Amino acid sequence: MPSSYSKNVAVFKAFCDENRWKILELLSQGECCACVLLNKLEISQSTLSHHMKILCDAGIVVGRKEGKWTHYSLSFDALKGAQQLLLSLVPVTPVCVHPECQCQQQRGINAMEKKTQLYVLTGFLGSGKTTLLLKLIDSLKGKKVGIIQNEFGKLGIDGTILRNDDIKMVELNRGSIFCSCLRLSFVQALAEMAEYHFDYLFVESSGIGDPSNVTEILEAAKTLCGDTFDYKGSLCLVDSVNFLNQLDDMETVYRQLKHCHLAVMTKVDLVDAAQLIEVKNKIRQINPVCRIETSSNANLNLDFLEDNLLQYQWAENEETTNSEETKPKTLFLNFEGEIPKEDLQQFLTTLAPDLYRAKGFFCLKNSGWHQVDLVGSRIDFKPCPAQEKSQMVFISKTGTALIRKIFSVWEDQVGLKMELKN
């Protein structure tokens, strides 16, 4: 019977090799077949077998046979166990036993006061999350504020807009933080942010993020950073202009509302009273209990920061719909030079029916640098600081068919050299 010391050594031996760390990083993005690991690591079958035996014997990785191949995944229970082993070595803080001393009680009060208030911002693509977050940050000057910003594409367009020397921000791109592809990174980001003891932490999820499993993820974060965060609730921004059409496009829109505590109807100044009533009625069909507010130009009554939003809980935690299989196709355009505004506008107008969203920065002829946003059929241009080059992200409704159309429409409307990447 092996001693507990032998078991502990086996666990940490699993981490003591460069190739095994590479394997663990690959598996942190989700289950991997042995054939995929072989291709990505460029090692022999025997070498891979050696490393997988050590990882599996330690319980850090588990295997599942399917045909001639084995599919591997991380054991989160074993990872938590490894963490607890390390924490067991941390010296206990000496306790004052003086009968008249209240230092322990005071420490407990201070710990409660230092708990970070955590809000999750959801809302479909183009609903105004980043703009509202900028207003929130401005209204909380003097407070310690952190941001975890999640974009679906690899270009952090919104991260560039939010970047501020006074704000600590972590960016998680190329997927949804609620999907297995980024879930572990999200937990690690929460643990990293816990070290700063913020007054507020705002998590801005991707527009296609399905937050159905957010409470499960926050519970997982507790194993890394303790009971640091006071989860105050989820805000879902509802684009009053495009919401009724978006609801038919993706289940994500439904899920974001179903699991929110506060629904904020944005862009209310751009629609008539009849449409506002229709949007509000649809929100109530999906979530009968959430608090509902309205916003124009990102102006919002901030008294929700003092409200117990969790009292408006409607749906219980469930498995997210975000997965590798449901990811929309994302493309990135790079361009050096400048083009007339009307040429770019016509280019985007032609592509609009094939897109969930397009956004980026472009240098326009005779008017300089602009932030460009396409939501539905509406295109907005806003002056912005100069960038290294013009870039735009496209989130496709039509999959890879969009690639050919972008090249074709760009050639017809612009006719200058550009680069398109996955």
Coordinates of C-alpha atoms in Angstrom, one line a residue:
M1 CA 0.0 0.0 0.0
P2 CA 1.7 3.2 -1.1
S3 CA 2.1 5.9 1.5
S4 CA 0.5 9.4 1.2
Y5 CA 4.0 10.7 0.5
S6 CA 4.4 8.4 -2.5
K7 CA 1.0 9.5 -3.8
N8 CA 1.9 13.2 -3.4
V9 CA 5.2 12.7 -5.2
A10 CA 3.4 10.9 -8.1
V11 CA 1.1 13.9 -8.5
F12 CA 3.8 16.5 -8.7
K13 CA 6.1 14.3 -10.8
A14 CA 3.3 14.6 -13.4
F15 CA 4.1 18.4 -13.7
C16 CA 7.9 18.0 -13.8
D17 CA 8.5 17.8 -17.6
E18 CA 8.2 20.3 -20.4
N19 CA 6.3 18.0 -22.7
R20 CA 3.8 17.1 -20.0
W21 CA 3.2 20.8 -19.4
K22 CA 2.5 21.2 -23.1
I23 CA 0.1 18.3 -22.9
L24 CA -1.7 19.9 -20.0
E25 CA -2.0 23.2 -21.8
L26 CA -3.6 21.5 -24.8
L27 CA -6.0 19.5 -22.6
S28 CA -7.0 22.7 -20.8
Q29 CA -8.8 23.7 -24.0
G30 CA -10.9 20.5 -23.9
E31 CA -10.7 16.8 -24.6
C32 CA -8.0 15.7 -27.1
C33 CA -7.5 12.6 -29.1
A34 CA -4.0 11.0 -28.9
C35 CA -3.6 11.6 -32.6
V36 CA -4.1 15.3 -32.1
L37 CA -1.5 15.4 -29.3
L38 CA 1.0 13.6 -31.5
N39 CA 0.6 16.1 -34.3
K40 CA 0.8 19.2 -32.1
L41 CA 3.7 18.0 -30.0
E42 CA 5.7 16.4 -32.8
I43 CA 6.9 13.5 -30.6
S44 CA 6.9 9.8 -31.2
Q45 CA 4.0 7.5 -30.2
S46 CA 6.2 5.8 -27.5
T47 CA 7.2 9.2 -26.0
L48 CA 3.6 10.2 -25.8
S49 CA 2.6 6.9 -24.2
H50 CA 5.3 7.4 -21.6
H51 CA 4.0 10.9 -20.7
M52 CA 0.4 9.9 -20.7
K53 CA 1.1 6.9 -18.4
I54 CA 2.7 9.3 -15.8
L55 CA -0.2 11.8 -16.1
C56 CA -2.9 9.1 -15.9
D57 CA -1.2 7.2 -13.0
A58 CA -1.2 10.5 -11.1
G59 CA -4.9 10.9 -11.8
I60 CA -4.3 14.3 -13.4
V61 CA -5.5 13.1 -16.8
V62 CA -8.1 10.5 -17.6
G63 CA -8.5 8.5 -20.8
R64 CA -11.5 7.3 -22.8
K65 CA -11.2 4.7 -25.5
E66 CA -12.9 5.2 -28.8
G67 CA -12.0 2.8 -31.5
K68 CA -8.2 2.5 -31.8
W69 CA -7.6 5.9 -30.3
T70 CA -7.7 7.1 -26.7
H71 CA -9.3 10.5 -25.9
Y72 CA -7.7 12.4 -23.0
S73 CA -9.1 15.1 -20.7
L74 CA -8.1 16.8 -17.4
S75 CA -9.4 15.6 -14.1
F76 CA -10.5 18.8 -12.4
D77 CA -10.9 17.0 -9.1
A78 CA -7.2 15.9 -9.2
L79 CA -6.1 19.4 -10.1
K80 CA -8.0 20.7 -7.1
G81 CA -6.4 18.0 -5.0
A82 CA -2.9 19.1 -6.1
Q83 CA -3.8 22.7 -5.2
Q84 CA -4.9 21.6 -1.7
L85 CA -1.7 19.7 -1.2
L86 CA 0.3 22.9 -1.8
L87 CA -2.0 24.9 0.4
S88 CA -1.5 22.4 3.2
L89 CA 2.1 23.5 3.4
V90 CA 1.2 27.2 4.0
P91 CA 2.0 28.1 7.6
V92 CA -1.0 28.9 9.7
T93 CA -1.0 32.6 10.9
P94 CA -0.4 32.7 14.7
V95 CA -3.6 33.4 16.6
C96 CA -3.8 35.9 19.3
V97 CA -5.3 34.3 22.5
H98 CA -5.4 37.4 24.7
P99 CA -8.9 37.4 26.3
E100 CA -9.5 41.1 25.7
C101 CA -8.1 41.2 22.2
Q102 CA -10.6 41.6 19.3
C103 CA -8.0 41.4 16.5
Q104 CA -9.4 38.1 15.1
Q105 CA -12.9 39.5 15.1
Q106 CA -11.7 42.6 13.4
R107 CA -9.7 40.6 10.8
G108 CA -12.9 38.8 10.0
I109 CA -14.8 42.1 9.5
N110 CA -12.0 43.5 7.3
A111 CA -12.1 40.3 5.2
M112 CA -15.8 40.8 4.6
E113 CA -15.3 44.5 3.7
K114 CA -12.6 43.6 1.2
K115 CA -14.8 41.1 -0.8
T116 CA -14.9 42.2 -4.4
Q117 CA -18.3 42.9 -5.9
L118 CA -18.5 40.9 -9.2
Y119 CA -20.9 41.7 -12.0
V120 CA -21.2 39.8 -15.3
L121 CA -22.2 41.8 -18.4
T122 CA -23.8 39.8 -21.2
G123 CA -25.7 40.9 -24.3
F124 CA -25.7 39.9 -28.0
L125 CA -23.1 41.3 -30.4
G126 CA -23.4 45.1 -30.7
S127 CA -25.8 45.6 -27.8
G128 CA -23.5 48.2 -26.2
K129 CA -21.6 46.3 -23.5
T130 CA -18.3 48.1 -23.9
T131 CA -19.8 51.5 -24.2
L132 CA -21.8 51.0 -21.0
L133 CA -18.8 49.6 -19.2
L134 CA -16.8 52.8 -20.1
K135 CA -19.6 54.8 -18.4
L136 CA -19.6 52.5 -15.4
I137 CA -15.8 52.9 -15.0
D138 CA -16.1 56.7 -15.3
S139 CA -18.9 56.8 -12.6
L140 CA -16.7 54.7 -10.2
K141 CA -13.7 56.9 -10.2
G142 CA -11.9 56.6 -6.9
K143 CA -12.8 52.9 -6.6
K144 CA -10.5 50.0 -7.4
V145 CA -12.0 48.5 -10.6
G146 CA -10.9 45.4 -12.6
I147 CA -12.2 44.1 -15.9
I148 CA -12.1 40.7 -17.5
Q149 CA -12.9 41.3 -21.1
N150 CA -13.8 38.4 -23.4
E151 CA -13.9 38.7 -27.2
F152 CA -14.8 36.0 -29.6
G153 CA -12.1 37.0 -32.1
K154 CA -8.4 37.0 -31.6
L155 CA -8.2 40.7 -32.2
G156 CA -9.1 42.6 -29.0
I157 CA -11.0 45.5 -30.5
D158 CA -13.0 46.2 -27.4
G159 CA -10.0 45.7 -25.2
T160 CA -8.2 48.5 -27.1
I161 CA -11.2 50.8 -26.4
L162 CA -11.3 49.9 -22.7
R163 CA -7.5 50.1 -22.0
N164 CA -6.8 52.5 -19.3
D165 CA -3.7 53.0 -17.1
D166 CA -5.9 53.2 -14.0
I167 CA -7.7 50.0 -14.7
K168 CA -6.4 46.4 -14.4
M169 CA -7.7 44.4 -17.3
V170 CA -7.3 40.8 -18.4
E171 CA -8.3 39.9 -22.0
L172 CA -9.5 36.4 -23.0
N173 CA -10.0 36.1 -26.7
R174 CA -10.7 33.4 -29.4
G175 CA -13.8 31.9 -27.8
S176 CA -16.4 32.2 -25.0
I177 CA -15.3 32.1 -21.4
F178 CA -18.3 29.8 -20.7
C179 CA -17.0 27.2 -23.3
S180 CA -14.6 24.5 -22.4
C181 CA -12.1 26.2 -24.8
L182 CA -11.6 29.1 -22.3
R183 CA -13.3 28.0 -19.1
L184 CA -10.1 27.1 -17.3
S185 CA -8.5 30.4 -18.5
F186 CA -11.5 32.2 -17.1
V187 CA -11.1 30.5 -13.7
Q188 CA -7.4 31.4 -13.7
A189 CA -8.1 35.0 -14.6
L190 CA -10.5 35.3 -11.7
A191 CA -7.8 33.9 -9.4
E192 CA -5.3 36.4 -10.8
M193 CA -7.7 39.3 -10.3
A194 CA -8.5 38.2 -6.7
E195 CA -4.9 39.2 -5.8
Y196 CA -5.7 42.9 -6.4
H197 CA -8.6 43.1 -3.9
F198 CA -10.8 45.3 -6.1
D199 CA -13.9 47.1 -5.0
Y200 CA -15.6 46.0 -8.3
L201 CA -14.8 43.4 -10.9
F202 CA -16.7 43.5 -14.2
V203 CA -16.7 40.5 -16.5
E204 CA -17.7 41.5 -20.0
S205 CA -18.5 38.3 -21.9
S206 CA -18.4 37.8 -25.6
G207 CA -21.6 38.7 -27.5
I208 CA -22.2 35.1 -28.2
G209 CA -21.4 33.9 -24.7
D210 CA -24.0 31.7 -23.0
P211 CA -23.7 32.3 -19.3
S212 CA -25.9 29.4 -18.2
N213 CA -23.0 27.9 -16.2
V214 CA -21.6 31.0 -14.6
T215 CA -22.3 30.1 -11.0
E216 CA -20.6 26.7 -11.6
I217 CA -17.5 28.5 -12.9
L218 CA -17.5 30.9 -9.9
E219 CA -17.6 28.0 -7.6
A220 CA -14.6 26.5 -9.3
A221 CA -12.7 29.7 -8.9
K222 CA -13.2 29.5 -5.1
T223 CA -10.9 26.5 -5.1
L224 CA -8.1 28.7 -6.4
C225 CA -8.7 32.0 -4.6
G226 CA -11.1 31.3 -1.8
D227 CA -14.3 33.1 -1.1
T228 CA -13.0 36.4 -2.6
F229 CA -15.9 37.5 -4.8
D230 CA -19.4 38.6 -3.9
Y231 CA -21.3 37.7 -7.0
K232 CA -23.9 40.5 -7.4
G233 CA -25.6 39.3 -10.6
S234 CA -25.7 39.2 -14.4
L235 CA -26.7 42.2 -16.5
C236 CA -28.0 41.5 -20.0
L237 CA -28.0 44.3 -22.5
V238 CA -30.8 44.1 -25.0
D239 CA -30.4 45.9 -28.3
S240 CA -33.8 47.5 -28.8
V241 CA -33.2 48.0 -32.5
N242 CA -32.1 44.5 -33.5
F243 CA -33.2 42.2 -30.6
L244 CA -36.4 40.9 -32.2
N245 CA -34.4 39.7 -35.2
Q246 CA -31.5 38.4 -33.2
L247 CA -33.8 36.2 -31.1
D248 CA -34.4 34.1 -34.2
D249 CA -30.7 33.8 -35.1
M250 CA -29.2 32.2 -32.0
E251 CA -30.3 30.5 -28.8
T252 CA -27.5 32.5 -27.1
V253 CA -29.8 35.6 -27.0
Y254 CA -32.5 33.6 -25.2
R255 CA -30.1 32.1 -22.8
Q256 CA -28.5 35.4 -21.9
L257 CA -31.9 36.8 -20.9
K258 CA -33.0 33.7 -19.2
H259 CA -30.0 33.8 -16.8
C260 CA -29.8 37.5 -16.2
H261 CA -30.9 39.5 -13.1
L262 CA -31.1 42.9 -14.8
A263 CA -32.1 43.4 -18.4
V264 CA -31.1 46.8 -19.9
M265 CA -32.9 47.8 -23.0
T266 CA -30.3 49.9 -24.9
K267 CA -30.6 52.3 -27.8
V268 CA -34.2 53.1 -26.8
D269 CA -33.8 56.5 -28.5
L270 CA -33.6 54.8 -31.9
V271 CA -36.9 53.0 -31.8
D272 CA -40.6 54.0 -31.4
A273 CA -42.8 53.3 -28.4
A274 CA -44.6 50.4 -30.1
Q275 CA -41.3 48.5 -30.6
L276 CA -40.2 49.2 -27.1
I277 CA -43.4 47.6 -25.8
E278 CA -42.9 44.6 -28.0
V279 CA -39.2 44.2 -26.9
K280 CA -40.2 44.5 -23.2
N281 CA -43.0 42.0 -23.6
K282 CA -40.6 39.5 -25.3
I283 CA -38.2 39.9 -22.4
R284 CA -40.9 39.2 -19.9
Q285 CA -41.9 36.0 -21.9
I286 CA -38.3 34.7 -21.5
N287 CA -37.6 36.0 -17.9
P288 CA -40.7 36.9 -15.9
V289 CA -38.8 38.2 -12.8
C290 CA -35.6 40.1 -13.8
R291 CA -35.4 43.8 -13.2
I292 CA -35.8 45.8 -16.4
E293 CA -34.2 49.2 -17.1
T294 CA -33.8 51.4 -20.3
S295 CA -30.7 53.2 -21.6
S296 CA -29.9 55.6 -24.4
N297 CA -26.4 56.7 -25.3
A298 CA -25.1 54.3 -22.5
N299 CA -26.8 56.4 -19.8
L300 CA -28.1 54.1 -17.1
N301 CA -29.4 54.7 -13.5
L302 CA -26.6 53.1 -11.4
D303 CA -28.8 52.4 -8.4
F304 CA -28.7 48.8 -9.4
L305 CA -25.2 48.7 -7.7
E306 CA -27.0 49.1 -4.4
D307 CA -29.8 46.6 -5.2
N308 CA -29.8 42.9 -4.3
L309 CA -30.0 41.7 -7.9
L310 CA -29.9 38.1 -6.9
Q311 CA -33.5 38.4 -5.7
Y312 CA -34.5 38.4 -9.4
Q313 CA -33.0 35.0 -10.1
W314 CA -35.2 33.1 -12.5
A315 CA -33.2 30.1 -14.0
E316 CA -31.0 27.6 -12.3
N317 CA -27.4 26.8 -13.5
E318 CA -27.3 24.6 -16.5
E319 CA -24.9 23.4 -19.2
T320 CA -23.9 26.2 -21.6
T321 CA -24.6 25.9 -25.3
N322 CA -21.1 27.3 -26.1
S323 CA -18.8 24.6 -27.6
E324 CA -16.2 24.2 -30.2
E325 CA -18.8 22.8 -32.5
T326 CA -21.2 25.8 -32.2
K327 CA -18.5 28.5 -32.7
P328 CA -19.4 30.9 -35.6
K329 CA -16.6 31.4 -38.2
T330 CA -14.5 34.5 -37.4
L331 CA -12.3 36.3 -40.0
F332 CA -9.8 39.2 -39.6
L333 CA -9.0 41.8 -42.2
N334 CA -5.8 43.8 -42.2
F335 CA -5.2 46.8 -44.4
E336 CA -2.5 49.4 -44.6
G337 CA -3.4 52.8 -46.2
E338 CA -6.6 54.8 -46.3
I339 CA -9.9 54.5 -48.2
P340 CA -12.9 56.8 -48.7
K341 CA -15.6 56.4 -46.1
E342 CA -18.3 55.7 -48.7
D343 CA -16.3 52.8 -50.2
L344 CA -16.0 51.1 -46.8
Q345 CA -19.6 51.8 -46.0
Q346 CA -20.7 50.2 -49.3
F347 CA -18.4 47.2 -48.6
L348 CA -19.9 46.6 -45.2
T349 CA -23.5 47.2 -46.4
T350 CA -23.1 44.5 -49.0
L351 CA -21.7 42.0 -46.4
A352 CA -24.3 42.9 -43.7
P353 CA -26.8 40.0 -44.5
D354 CA -24.0 37.5 -44.0
L355 CA -22.7 38.8 -40.7
Y356 CA -23.6 38.7 -37.0
R357 CA -21.2 41.6 -36.4
A358 CA -18.3 43.5 -37.8
K359 CA -16.1 46.0 -35.9
G360 CA -12.7 47.5 -36.1
F361 CA -10.6 50.6 -36.7
F362 CA -10.0 52.2 -40.2
C363 CA -8.1 55.1 -41.5
L364 CA -10.5 57.0 -43.7
K365 CA -9.5 59.3 -46.5
N366 CA -9.7 63.0 -45.6
S367 CA -11.1 62.3 -42.1
G368 CA -8.5 60.1 -40.3
W369 CA -8.9 57.2 -37.9
H370 CA -12.4 55.9 -37.0
Q371 CA -13.8 53.1 -34.9
V372 CA -16.3 51.3 -37.2
D373 CA -19.2 49.2 -35.9
L374 CA -21.7 47.1 -38.0
V375 CA -24.7 45.8 -36.1
G376 CA -27.6 44.5 -38.2
S377 CA -27.8 46.9 -41.1
R378 CA -26.6 49.9 -39.1
I379 CA -23.0 51.2 -39.5
D380 CA -21.5 53.6 -37.0
F381 CA -18.3 55.6 -37.4
K382 CA -16.7 57.3 -34.4
P383 CA -13.3 59.2 -34.4
C384 CA -10.6 57.4 -32.4
P385 CA -6.9 57.6 -31.7
A386 CA -4.5 56.5 -34.5
Q387 CA -3.8 52.7 -34.8
E388 CA -0.8 50.8 -36.2
K389 CA -3.0 49.6 -39.2
S390 CA -6.6 49.2 -40.2
Q391 CA -8.2 46.1 -38.8
M392 CA -11.6 44.6 -38.8
V393 CA -13.2 41.5 -37.3
F394 CA -16.1 39.7 -39.0
I395 CA -18.4 37.1 -37.3
S396 CA -20.0 35.1 -40.0
K397 CA -23.6 33.8 -40.3
T398 CA -22.7 31.8 -43.4
G399 CA -19.5 30.0 -42.2
T400 CA -16.5 29.8 -44.6
A401 CA -18.7 31.0 -47.6
L402 CA -18.0 34.4 -46.2
I403 CA -14.3 34.3 -47.2
R404 CA -15.0 34.3 -51.0
K405 CA -17.7 37.0 -50.6
I406 CA -15.3 39.3 -48.6
F407 CA -12.6 39.0 -51.3
S408 CA -15.2 39.6 -54.1
V409 CA -16.9 42.6 -52.5
W410 CA -13.6 44.2 -51.4
E411 CA -12.3 43.9 -55.0
D412 CA -15.5 45.5 -56.4
Q413 CA -15.8 48.3 -53.8
V414 CA -12.2 49.1 -52.8
G415 CA -9.8 47.3 -55.1
L416 CA -6.7 47.8 -52.9
K417 CA -4.4 45.2 -51.4
M418 CA -5.6 43.7 -48.1
E419 CA -5.0 40.6 -46.0
L420 CA -7.7 38.2 -44.7
K421 CA -6.9 35.7 -42.0
N422 CA -8.7 33.1 -39.9

